[in-house]
Short mmCIF file of C-alpha atoms and ligand atoms in Angstrom, two decimals:
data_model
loop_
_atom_site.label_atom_id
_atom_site.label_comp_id
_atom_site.label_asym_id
_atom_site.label_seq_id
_atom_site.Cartn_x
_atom_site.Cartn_y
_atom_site.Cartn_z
CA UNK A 147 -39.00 36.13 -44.42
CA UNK A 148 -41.50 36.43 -41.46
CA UNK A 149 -42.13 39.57 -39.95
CA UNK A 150 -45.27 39.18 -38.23
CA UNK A 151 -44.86 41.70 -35.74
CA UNK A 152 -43.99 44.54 -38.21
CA UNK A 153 -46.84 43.81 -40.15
CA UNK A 154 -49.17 44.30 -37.72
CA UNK A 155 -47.77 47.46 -35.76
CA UNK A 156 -46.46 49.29 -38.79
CA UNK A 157 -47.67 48.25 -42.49
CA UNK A 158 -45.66 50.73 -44.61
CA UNK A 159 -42.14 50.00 -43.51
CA UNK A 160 -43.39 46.38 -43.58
CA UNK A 161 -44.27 46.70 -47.04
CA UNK A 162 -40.88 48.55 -48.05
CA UNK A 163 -39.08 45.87 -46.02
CA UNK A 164 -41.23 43.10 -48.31
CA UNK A 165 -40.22 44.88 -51.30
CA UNK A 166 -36.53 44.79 -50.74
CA UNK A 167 -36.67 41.48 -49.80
CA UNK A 168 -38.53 40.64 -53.38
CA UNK A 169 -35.92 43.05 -55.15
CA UNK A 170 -33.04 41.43 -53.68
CA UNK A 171 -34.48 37.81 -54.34
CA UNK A 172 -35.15 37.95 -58.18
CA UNK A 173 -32.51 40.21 -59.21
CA UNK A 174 -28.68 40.45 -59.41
CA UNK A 175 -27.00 42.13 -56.99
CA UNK A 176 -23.73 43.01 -58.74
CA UNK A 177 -22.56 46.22 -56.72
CA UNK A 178 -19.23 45.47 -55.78
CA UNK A 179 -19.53 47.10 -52.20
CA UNK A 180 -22.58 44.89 -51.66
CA UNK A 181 -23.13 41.72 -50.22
CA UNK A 182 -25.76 39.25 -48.57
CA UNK A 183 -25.37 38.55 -44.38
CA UNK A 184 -25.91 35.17 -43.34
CA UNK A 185 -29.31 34.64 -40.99
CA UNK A 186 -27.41 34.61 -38.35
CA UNK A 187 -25.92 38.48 -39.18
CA UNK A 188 -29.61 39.09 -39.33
CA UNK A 189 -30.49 38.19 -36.30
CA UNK A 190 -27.65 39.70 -34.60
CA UNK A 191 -28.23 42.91 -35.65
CA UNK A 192 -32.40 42.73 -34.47
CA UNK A 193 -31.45 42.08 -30.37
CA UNK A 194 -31.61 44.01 -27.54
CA UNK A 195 -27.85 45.19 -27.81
CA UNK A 196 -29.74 48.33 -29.80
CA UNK A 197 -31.06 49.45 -26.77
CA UNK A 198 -27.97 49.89 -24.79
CA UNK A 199 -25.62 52.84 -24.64
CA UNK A 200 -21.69 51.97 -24.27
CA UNK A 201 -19.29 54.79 -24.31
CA UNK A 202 -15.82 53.65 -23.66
CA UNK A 203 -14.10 49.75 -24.15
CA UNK A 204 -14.63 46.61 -22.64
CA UNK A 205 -13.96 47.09 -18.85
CA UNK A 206 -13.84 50.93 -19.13
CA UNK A 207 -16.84 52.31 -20.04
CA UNK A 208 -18.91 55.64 -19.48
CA UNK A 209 -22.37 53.93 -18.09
CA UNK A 210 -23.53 50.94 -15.88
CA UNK A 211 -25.05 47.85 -16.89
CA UNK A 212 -22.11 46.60 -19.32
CA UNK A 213 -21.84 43.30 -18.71
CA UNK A 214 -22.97 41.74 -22.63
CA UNK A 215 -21.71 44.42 -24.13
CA UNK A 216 -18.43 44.05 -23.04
CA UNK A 217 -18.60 39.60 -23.63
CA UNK A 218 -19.54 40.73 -27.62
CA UNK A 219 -17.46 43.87 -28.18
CA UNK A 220 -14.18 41.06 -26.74
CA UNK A 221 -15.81 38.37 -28.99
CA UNK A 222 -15.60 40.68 -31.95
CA UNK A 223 -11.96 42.07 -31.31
CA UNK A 224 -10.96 38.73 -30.36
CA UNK A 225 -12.56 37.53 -33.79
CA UNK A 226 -10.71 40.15 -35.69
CA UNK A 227 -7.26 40.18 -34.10
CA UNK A 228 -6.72 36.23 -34.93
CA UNK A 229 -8.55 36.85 -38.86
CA UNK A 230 -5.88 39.27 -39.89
CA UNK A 231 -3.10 38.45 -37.64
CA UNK A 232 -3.55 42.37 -36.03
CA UNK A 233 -2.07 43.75 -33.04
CA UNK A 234 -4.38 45.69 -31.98
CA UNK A 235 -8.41 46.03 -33.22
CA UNK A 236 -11.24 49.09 -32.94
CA UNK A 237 -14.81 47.51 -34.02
CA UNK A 238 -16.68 50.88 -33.50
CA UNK A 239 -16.37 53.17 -36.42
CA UNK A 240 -20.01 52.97 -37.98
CA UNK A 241 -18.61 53.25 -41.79
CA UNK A 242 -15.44 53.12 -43.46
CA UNK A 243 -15.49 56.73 -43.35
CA UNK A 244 -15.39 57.38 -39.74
CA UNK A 245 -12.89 54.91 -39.98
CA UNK A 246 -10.86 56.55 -42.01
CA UNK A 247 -11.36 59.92 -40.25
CA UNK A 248 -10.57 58.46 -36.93
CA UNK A 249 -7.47 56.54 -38.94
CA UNK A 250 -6.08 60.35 -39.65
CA UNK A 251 -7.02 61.79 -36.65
CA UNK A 252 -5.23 59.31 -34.50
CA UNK A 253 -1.74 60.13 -36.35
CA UNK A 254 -1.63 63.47 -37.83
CA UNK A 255 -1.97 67.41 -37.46
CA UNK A 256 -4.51 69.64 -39.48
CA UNK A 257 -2.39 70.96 -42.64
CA UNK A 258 -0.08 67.62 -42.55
CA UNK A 259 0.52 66.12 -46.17
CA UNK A 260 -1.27 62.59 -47.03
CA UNK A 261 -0.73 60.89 -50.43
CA UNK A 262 -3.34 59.19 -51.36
CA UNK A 263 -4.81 57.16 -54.50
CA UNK A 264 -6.77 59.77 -57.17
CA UNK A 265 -10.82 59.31 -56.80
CA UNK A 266 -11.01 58.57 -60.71
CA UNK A 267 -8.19 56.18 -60.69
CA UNK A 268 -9.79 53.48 -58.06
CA UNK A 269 -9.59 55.33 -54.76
CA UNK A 270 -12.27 56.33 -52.35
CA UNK A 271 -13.92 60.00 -51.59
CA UNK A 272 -12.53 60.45 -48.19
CA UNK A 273 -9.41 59.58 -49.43
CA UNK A 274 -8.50 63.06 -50.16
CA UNK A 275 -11.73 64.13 -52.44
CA UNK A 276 -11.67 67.84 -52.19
CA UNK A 277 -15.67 67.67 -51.58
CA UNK A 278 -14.87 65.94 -48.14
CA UNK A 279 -13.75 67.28 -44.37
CA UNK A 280 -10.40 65.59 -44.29
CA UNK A 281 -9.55 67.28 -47.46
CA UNK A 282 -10.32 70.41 -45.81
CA UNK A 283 -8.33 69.48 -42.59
CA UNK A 284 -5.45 67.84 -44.28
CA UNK A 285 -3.40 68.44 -47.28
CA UNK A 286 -3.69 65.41 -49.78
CA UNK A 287 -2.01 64.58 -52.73
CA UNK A 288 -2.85 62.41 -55.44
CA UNK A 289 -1.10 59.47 -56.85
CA UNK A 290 -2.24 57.73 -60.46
CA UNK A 291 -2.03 54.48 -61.98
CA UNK A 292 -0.58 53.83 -65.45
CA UNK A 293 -2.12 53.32 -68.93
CA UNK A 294 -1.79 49.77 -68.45
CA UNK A 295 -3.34 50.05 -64.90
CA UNK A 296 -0.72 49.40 -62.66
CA UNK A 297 0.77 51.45 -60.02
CA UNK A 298 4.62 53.04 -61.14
CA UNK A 299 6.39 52.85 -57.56
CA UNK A 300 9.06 54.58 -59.38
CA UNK A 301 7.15 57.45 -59.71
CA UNK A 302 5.20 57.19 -56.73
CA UNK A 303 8.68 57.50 -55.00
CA UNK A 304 9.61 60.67 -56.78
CA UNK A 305 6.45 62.03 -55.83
CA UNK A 306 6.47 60.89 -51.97
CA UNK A 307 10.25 63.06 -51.79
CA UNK A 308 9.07 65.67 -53.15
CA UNK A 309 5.71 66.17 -51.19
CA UNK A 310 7.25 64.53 -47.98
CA UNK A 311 3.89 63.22 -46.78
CA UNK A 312 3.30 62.15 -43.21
CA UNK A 313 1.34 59.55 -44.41
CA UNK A 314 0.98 57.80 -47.34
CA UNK A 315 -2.19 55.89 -48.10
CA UNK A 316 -3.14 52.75 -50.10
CA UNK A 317 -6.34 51.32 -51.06
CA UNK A 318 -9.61 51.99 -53.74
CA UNK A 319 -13.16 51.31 -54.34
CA UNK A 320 -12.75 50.82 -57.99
CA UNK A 321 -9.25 49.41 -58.49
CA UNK A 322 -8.98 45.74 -59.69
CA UNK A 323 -5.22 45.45 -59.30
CA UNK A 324 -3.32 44.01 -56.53
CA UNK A 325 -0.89 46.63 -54.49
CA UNK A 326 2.54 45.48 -54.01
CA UNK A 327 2.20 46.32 -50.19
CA UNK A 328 6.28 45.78 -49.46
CA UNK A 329 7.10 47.92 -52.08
CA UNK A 330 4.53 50.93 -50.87
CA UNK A 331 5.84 50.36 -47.27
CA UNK A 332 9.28 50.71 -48.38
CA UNK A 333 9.00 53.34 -50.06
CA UNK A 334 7.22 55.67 -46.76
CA UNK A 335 9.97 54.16 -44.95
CA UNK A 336 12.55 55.94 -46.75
CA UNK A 337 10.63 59.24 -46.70
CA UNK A 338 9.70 58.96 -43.35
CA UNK A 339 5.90 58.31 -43.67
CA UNK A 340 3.71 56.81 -42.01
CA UNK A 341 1.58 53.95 -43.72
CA UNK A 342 -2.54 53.40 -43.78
CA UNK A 343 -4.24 50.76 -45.97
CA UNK A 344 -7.95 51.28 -46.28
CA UNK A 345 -8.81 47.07 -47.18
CA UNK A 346 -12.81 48.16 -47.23
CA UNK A 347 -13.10 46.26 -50.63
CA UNK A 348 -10.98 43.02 -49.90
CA UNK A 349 -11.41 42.96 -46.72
CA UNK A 350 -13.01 39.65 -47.45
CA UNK A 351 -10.42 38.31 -50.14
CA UNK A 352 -7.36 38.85 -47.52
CA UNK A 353 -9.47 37.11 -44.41
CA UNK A 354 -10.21 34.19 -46.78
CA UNK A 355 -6.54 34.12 -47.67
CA UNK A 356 -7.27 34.89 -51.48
CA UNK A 357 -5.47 37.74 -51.50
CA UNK A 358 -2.13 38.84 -49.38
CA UNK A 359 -2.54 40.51 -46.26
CA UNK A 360 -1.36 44.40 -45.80
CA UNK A 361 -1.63 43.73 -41.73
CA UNK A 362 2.28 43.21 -41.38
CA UNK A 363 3.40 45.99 -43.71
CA UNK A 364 1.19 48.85 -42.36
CA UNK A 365 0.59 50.81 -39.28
CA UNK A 366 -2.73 51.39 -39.86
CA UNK A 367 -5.45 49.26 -41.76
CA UNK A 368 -9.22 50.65 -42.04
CA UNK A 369 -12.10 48.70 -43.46
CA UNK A 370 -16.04 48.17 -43.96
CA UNK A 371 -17.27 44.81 -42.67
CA UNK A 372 -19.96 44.61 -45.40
CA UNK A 373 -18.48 44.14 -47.98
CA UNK A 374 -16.64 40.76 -49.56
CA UNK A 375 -16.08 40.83 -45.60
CA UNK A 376 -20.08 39.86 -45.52
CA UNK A 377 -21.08 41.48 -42.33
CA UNK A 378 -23.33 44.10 -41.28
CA UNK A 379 -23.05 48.07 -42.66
CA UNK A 380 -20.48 49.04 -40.49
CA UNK A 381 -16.17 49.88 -40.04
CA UNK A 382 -13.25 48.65 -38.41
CA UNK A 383 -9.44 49.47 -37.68
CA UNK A 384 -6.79 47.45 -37.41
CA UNK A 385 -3.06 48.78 -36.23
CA UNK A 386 0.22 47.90 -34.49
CA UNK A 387 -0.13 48.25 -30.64
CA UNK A 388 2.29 51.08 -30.50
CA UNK A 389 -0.72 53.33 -32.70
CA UNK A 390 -3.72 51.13 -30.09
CA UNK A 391 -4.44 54.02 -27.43
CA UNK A 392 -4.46 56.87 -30.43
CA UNK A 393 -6.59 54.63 -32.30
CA UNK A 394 -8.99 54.18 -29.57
CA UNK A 395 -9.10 58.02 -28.76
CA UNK A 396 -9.36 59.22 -32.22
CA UNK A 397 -12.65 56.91 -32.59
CA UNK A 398 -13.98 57.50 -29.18
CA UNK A 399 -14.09 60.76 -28.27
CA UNK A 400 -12.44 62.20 -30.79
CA UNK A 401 -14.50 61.45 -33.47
CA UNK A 402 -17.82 59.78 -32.61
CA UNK A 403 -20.07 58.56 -29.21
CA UNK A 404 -22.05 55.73 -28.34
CA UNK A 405 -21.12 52.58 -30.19
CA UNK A 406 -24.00 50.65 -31.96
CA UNK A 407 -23.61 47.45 -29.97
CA UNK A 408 -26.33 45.19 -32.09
CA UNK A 409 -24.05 46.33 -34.96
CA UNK A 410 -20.82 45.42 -33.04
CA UNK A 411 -22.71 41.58 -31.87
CA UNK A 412 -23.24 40.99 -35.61
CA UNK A 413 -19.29 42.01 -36.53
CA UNK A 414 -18.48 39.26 -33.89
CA UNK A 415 -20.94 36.76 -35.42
CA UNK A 416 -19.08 38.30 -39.33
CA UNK A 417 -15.87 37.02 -38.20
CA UNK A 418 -16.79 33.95 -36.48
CA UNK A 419 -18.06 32.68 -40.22
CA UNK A 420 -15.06 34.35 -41.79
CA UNK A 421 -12.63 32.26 -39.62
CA UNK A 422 -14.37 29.26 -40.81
CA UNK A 423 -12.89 26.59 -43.47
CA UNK A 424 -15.70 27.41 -45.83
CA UNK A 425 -15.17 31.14 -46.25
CA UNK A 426 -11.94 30.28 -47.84
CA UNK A 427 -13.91 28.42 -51.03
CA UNK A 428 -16.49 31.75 -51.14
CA UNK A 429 -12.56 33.96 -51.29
CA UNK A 430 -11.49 31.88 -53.97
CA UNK A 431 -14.34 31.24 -55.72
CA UNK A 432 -14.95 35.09 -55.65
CA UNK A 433 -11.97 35.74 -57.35
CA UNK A 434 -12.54 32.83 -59.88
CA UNK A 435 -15.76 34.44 -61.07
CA UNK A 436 -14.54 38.17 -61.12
CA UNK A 437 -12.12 36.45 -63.85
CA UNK A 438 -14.26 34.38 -65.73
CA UNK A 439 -16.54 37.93 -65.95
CA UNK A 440 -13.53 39.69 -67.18
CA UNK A 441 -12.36 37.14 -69.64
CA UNK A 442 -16.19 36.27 -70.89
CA UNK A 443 -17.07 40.20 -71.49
CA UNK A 444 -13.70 40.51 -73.18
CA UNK A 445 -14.11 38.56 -75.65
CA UNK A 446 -17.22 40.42 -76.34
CA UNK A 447 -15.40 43.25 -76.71
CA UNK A 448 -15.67 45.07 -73.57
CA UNK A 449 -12.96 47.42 -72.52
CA UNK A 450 -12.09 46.29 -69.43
CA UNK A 451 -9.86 49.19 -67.50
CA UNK A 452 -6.89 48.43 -65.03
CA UNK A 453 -5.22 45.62 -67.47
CA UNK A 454 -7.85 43.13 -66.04
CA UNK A 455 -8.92 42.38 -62.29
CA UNK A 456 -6.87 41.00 -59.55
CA UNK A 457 -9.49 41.04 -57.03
CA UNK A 458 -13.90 41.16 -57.01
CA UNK A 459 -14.65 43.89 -59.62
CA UNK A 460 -14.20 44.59 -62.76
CA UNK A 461 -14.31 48.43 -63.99
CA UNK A 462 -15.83 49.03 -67.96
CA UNK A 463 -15.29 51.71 -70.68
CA UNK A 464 -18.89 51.65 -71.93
CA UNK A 465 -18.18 54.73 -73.63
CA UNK A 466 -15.27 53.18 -75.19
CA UNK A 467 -16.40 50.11 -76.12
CA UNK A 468 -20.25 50.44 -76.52
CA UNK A 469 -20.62 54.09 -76.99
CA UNK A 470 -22.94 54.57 -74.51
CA UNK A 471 -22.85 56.83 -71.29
CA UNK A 472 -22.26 54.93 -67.79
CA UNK A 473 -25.77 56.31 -66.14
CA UNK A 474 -27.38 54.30 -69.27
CA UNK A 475 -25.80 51.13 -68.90
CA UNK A 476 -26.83 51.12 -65.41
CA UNK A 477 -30.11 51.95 -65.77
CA UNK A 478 -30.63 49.17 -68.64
CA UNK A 479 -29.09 46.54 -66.24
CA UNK A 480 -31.30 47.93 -63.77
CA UNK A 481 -34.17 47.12 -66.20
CA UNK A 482 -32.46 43.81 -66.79
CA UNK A 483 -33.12 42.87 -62.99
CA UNK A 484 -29.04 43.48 -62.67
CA UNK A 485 -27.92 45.99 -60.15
CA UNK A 486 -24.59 47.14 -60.89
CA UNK A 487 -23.19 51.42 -60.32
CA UNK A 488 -21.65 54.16 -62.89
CA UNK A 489 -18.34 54.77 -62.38
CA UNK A 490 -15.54 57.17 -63.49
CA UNK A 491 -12.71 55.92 -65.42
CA UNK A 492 -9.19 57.53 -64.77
CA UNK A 493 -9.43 61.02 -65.41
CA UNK A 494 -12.92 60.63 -66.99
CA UNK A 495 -13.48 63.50 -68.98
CA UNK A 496 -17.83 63.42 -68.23
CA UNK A 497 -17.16 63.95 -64.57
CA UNK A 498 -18.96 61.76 -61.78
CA UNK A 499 -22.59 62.21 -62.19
CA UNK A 500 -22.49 61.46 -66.26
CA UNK A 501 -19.12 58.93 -66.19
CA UNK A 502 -17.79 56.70 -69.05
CA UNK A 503 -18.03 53.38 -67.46
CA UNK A 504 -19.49 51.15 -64.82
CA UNK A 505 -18.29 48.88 -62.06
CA UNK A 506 -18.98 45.74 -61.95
CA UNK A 507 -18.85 42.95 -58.82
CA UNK A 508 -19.44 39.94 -57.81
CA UNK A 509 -19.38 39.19 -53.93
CA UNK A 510 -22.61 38.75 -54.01
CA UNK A 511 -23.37 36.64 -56.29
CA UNK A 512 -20.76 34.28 -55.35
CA UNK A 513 -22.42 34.33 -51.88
CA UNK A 514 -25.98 32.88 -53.84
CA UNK A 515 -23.87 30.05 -55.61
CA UNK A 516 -23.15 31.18 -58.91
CA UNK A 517 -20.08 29.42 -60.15
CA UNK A 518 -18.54 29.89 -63.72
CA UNK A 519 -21.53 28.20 -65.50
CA UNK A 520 -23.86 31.10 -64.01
CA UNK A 521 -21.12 33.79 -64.29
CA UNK A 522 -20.91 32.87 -68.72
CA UNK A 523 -24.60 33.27 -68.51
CA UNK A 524 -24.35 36.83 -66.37
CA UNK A 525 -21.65 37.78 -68.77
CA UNK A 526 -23.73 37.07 -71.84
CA UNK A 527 -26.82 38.90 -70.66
CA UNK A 528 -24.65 42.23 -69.31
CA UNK A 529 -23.67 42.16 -73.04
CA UNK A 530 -26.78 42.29 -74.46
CA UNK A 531 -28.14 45.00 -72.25
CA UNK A 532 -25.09 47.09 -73.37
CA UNK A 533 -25.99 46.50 -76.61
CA UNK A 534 -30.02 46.42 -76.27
CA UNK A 535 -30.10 50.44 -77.02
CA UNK A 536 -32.61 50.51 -74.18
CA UNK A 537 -35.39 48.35 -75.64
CA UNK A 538 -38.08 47.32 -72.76
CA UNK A 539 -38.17 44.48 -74.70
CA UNK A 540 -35.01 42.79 -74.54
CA UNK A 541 -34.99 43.97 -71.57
CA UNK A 542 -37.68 43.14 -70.16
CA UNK A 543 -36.63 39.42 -71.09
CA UNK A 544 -33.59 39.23 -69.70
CA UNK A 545 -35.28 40.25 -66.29
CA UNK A 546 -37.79 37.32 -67.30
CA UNK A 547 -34.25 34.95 -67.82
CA UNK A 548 -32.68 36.45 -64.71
CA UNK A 549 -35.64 35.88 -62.78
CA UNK A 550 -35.21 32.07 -62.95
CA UNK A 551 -31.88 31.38 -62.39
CA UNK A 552 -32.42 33.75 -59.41
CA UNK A 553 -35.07 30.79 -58.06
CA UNK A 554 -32.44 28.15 -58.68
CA UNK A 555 -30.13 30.31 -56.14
CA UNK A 556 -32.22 31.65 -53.64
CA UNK A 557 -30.67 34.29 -50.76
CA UNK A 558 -32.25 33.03 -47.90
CA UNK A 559 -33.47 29.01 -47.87
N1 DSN B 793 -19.70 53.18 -51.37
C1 DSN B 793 -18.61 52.23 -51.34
C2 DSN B 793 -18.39 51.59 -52.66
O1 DSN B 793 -19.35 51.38 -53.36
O2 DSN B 793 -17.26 51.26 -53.00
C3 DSN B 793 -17.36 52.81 -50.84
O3 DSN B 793 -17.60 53.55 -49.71
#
C-alpha cells in the first residue's frame, strides 16, 4: 500500500508500518482472534472522525459540533440491531474487555456471584481469571467441559443451585464446540440468573448465519468486532431494551469516556459488508475449512481437544501427540511463515506461559481465498513443522512453499 505522506514526515513508523504489511502478505495468519479488514475498514478508520471528541449518544452528547458523529454512530447501531436481530445496541466499548466490564457493571453489585466458563477449558481472562479486576470486584465461579469436550448441563445445573449466581455467563476464546444456548438459558431461569453471552469469537459465524444466534436467549451479548466479525480492533454490546439505559451508563460514564468515533465509522462500514449476501459464503466457508483442518491433521495424528470443532478453531495437544511444548510449536510455525498462539489445554498441568498445546484458526485465511485445496496443503505443512524438531531447514522451506501460495492469494489487490 501507498503511504506517501508517512514516508516523508515520519520514516520509522513508515518502515514498521511497511514491515507489517510484508509480514502479513507472505505469511499465514492463523490466530484465531485475527482477521484481515476490507479497504474500505481501512479507510474508515484513517478520517477525520479521530479528531473529534463525543461523550454521550446520538442526540445527547457532552460537546458541540456532533453532527457526523451522530449520522455514523446511528449507521453503526442501525447496522448492528438488524445483523443480530438485537433490541437494543452499544458500539463504544474499545475491546471486548471493556465490554465485558461494562456488561457486569450494568447488572450486578461488587461481591455478586457470576458463573462463568474456566480460562483453561475455552473461556476468556476477564471472564472470571483471578489475575483480572472483575475477579476482584465480583465473585466468579468456574464451570468445565467434559473429557469428551462438551458442556454437562446436568452438572452445570447442580452447580448454578448451589452457587445461586446472579449471572451466569457463556462464551470462550478457545472452545470449538457449539453451546446449546436454550438449554444454558433455561437453566438461569430456574435459578433466577441473569444470562450474558460473550460471542467475541463467532461473532462472525452467527451474523453470517453459520452458526445459531444467542441474541433471543440472552439478556446480554458482548463481542469484539475484529474478529470472524472482520472489523476494526474494537467491542460491542448487544441486550434486550429493558437492560438499554444500564447498558449505556455502565459504558459511558461508568466505565470509560470519549468514544473513538473513526473506530465507531469503520464498525458501521463492518456491518454494512456483514449484512451483505457474500459474507454468508466467507461464514460457511469458514466453518468448512476449520473442518477440513481438523479432519486433515487428524489423520496425521494430531490430538485435537474438545471432540473436534464446531466453529473457526481448532485447539491441539502438541504435548500429547507430538511431544513437544506449545511455545515450540509456535515458534517453528512462526519460522514456517505460519502465525498461530500457545494455548492451555483443560487444566494444563505446564501453566499458561509453557502450555501443552496451540490454537489454531482460520478466519483469516478464509478471508484471502483459501478453500479446502489450500487448507490440505496448510494442514500438511503444520504437520511437518510439528514434526521438523526445529530444523531451519525444513523450515526455512516451508516459509519458501508458504511464500507462494501466499502470492496466489494476496490480502489487498
Ligand atoms: N485475545 C483474544 C483471543 O485471542 O482470543 C481474546 O481476547
Amino acid at each position: 500500500m501507498k503511504h506517501d505522506i508517512l514516508k516523508k514526515a515520519d520514516k520509522a513508523v513508515y518502515e514498521a508500518v511497511s514491515g507489517e504489511e510484508k509480514r502479513q502478505e507472505e505469511g499465514l495468519e492463523m490466530i484465531a482472534s485475527e482477521n484481515y479488514v476490507s479497504k474500505a475498514v481501512l479507510e474508515a478508520l484513517g478520517t477525520v472522525f479521530t479528531n473529534k471528541y463525543s461523550e454521550g449518544y446520538p442526540g445527547r452528547r457532552y460537546y458541540g459540533g456532533q453532527e457526523w458523529t451522530d449520522v455514523v454512530e446511528t449507521l453503526a447501531l442501525d447496522r448492528v440491531k438488524k445483523l443480530f436481530g438485537a433490541e437494543h445496541a452499544n458500539v463504544q466499548p474499545h475491546s471486548g474487555a471493556q465490554a465485558n466490564l461494562a456488561g457486569y457493571a450494568a447488572i450486578l453489585e461488587p461481591g455478586d456471584t457470576v458463573l462463568g466458563m474456566d480460562l483453561s477449558h475455552g473461556g476468556h481472562l476477564t471472564h472470571g481469571h483471578p489475575v483480572t479486576l472483575p475477579a476482584k470486584i465480583y465473585n466468579f465461579v468456574r464451570y468445565k467441559t467434559e473429557a469428551d469436550g462438551t458442556i454437562d448441563y446436568e452438572k452445570l445445573e447442580k452447580l448454578a443451585k448451589e452457587v445461586k449466581p446472579k449471572l451466569m455467563l457463556a462464551g470462550f476464546s478457545s472452545y470449538t464446540r457449539q453451546i446449546d444456548y436454550a438449554k444454558f438459558a433455561a437453566i438461569a431461569k430456574k435459578v433466577g440468573a441473569m444470562t450474558m453471552m460473550d460471542m467475541a469469537h463467532i461473532a462472525g459465524l452467527i451474523a453470517g448465519k453459520a452458526l445459531p444466534n444467542p441474541v433471543e436467549h440472552f439478556d446480554i451479548v458482548t463481542a469484539t468486532t475484529h474478529k470472524t466479525l472482520r472489523g476494526p480492533r474494537g467491542g460491542m454490546i448487544l441486550c434486550r431494551e429493558v437492560y438499554a439505559k444500564a447498558i449505556d451508563k455502565a459504558v459511558f460514564p461508568g466505565t470509560q469516556g470519549g468514544p473513538q468515533m473513526h473506530t465507531i465509522a469503520a464498525k458501521a462500514v463492518a456491518f454494512g459488508e456483514a449484512l451483505k449476501p457474500d459474507f454468508k459464503k466467507y461464514a460457511k466457508q469458514t466453518l468448512k475449512n476449520a473442518k477440513v483442518l481438523e479432519k486433515e491433521l487428524t489423520k496425521r495424528g494430531a490430538a485435537i481437544l474438545f471432540g473436534g470443532t464446531e466453529n473457526h478453531m481448532i485447539v491441539v495437544d502438541t504435548v500429547k501427540s507430538y511431544g513437544i511444548a506449545g511455545k515450540d510449536a509456535e515458534k517453528w510455525l512462526d519460522e514456517a511463515g505460519i502465525t498461530i498462539n500457545k494455548n492451555v489445554i483443560p487444566d494444563d498441568p505446564r501453566g499458561p506461559l509453557d502450555p501443552s498445546g496451540v490454537r489454531i484458526g482460520v478466519p483469516a485465511i478464509t478471508t484471502r481465498g483459501f478453500k479446502e485445496t489450500e487448507i490440505k496443503v496448510v494442514a500438511g505443512w503444520i504437520d511437518e513443522a510439528f514434526r521438523s524438531s526445529g530444523n531451519a531447514k525444513i523450515l526455512a522451506s516451508i516459509r519458501k512453499e508458504v511464500k507462494v501460495m501466499c502470492k496466489k492469494f494476496p490480502i489487498y489487490r
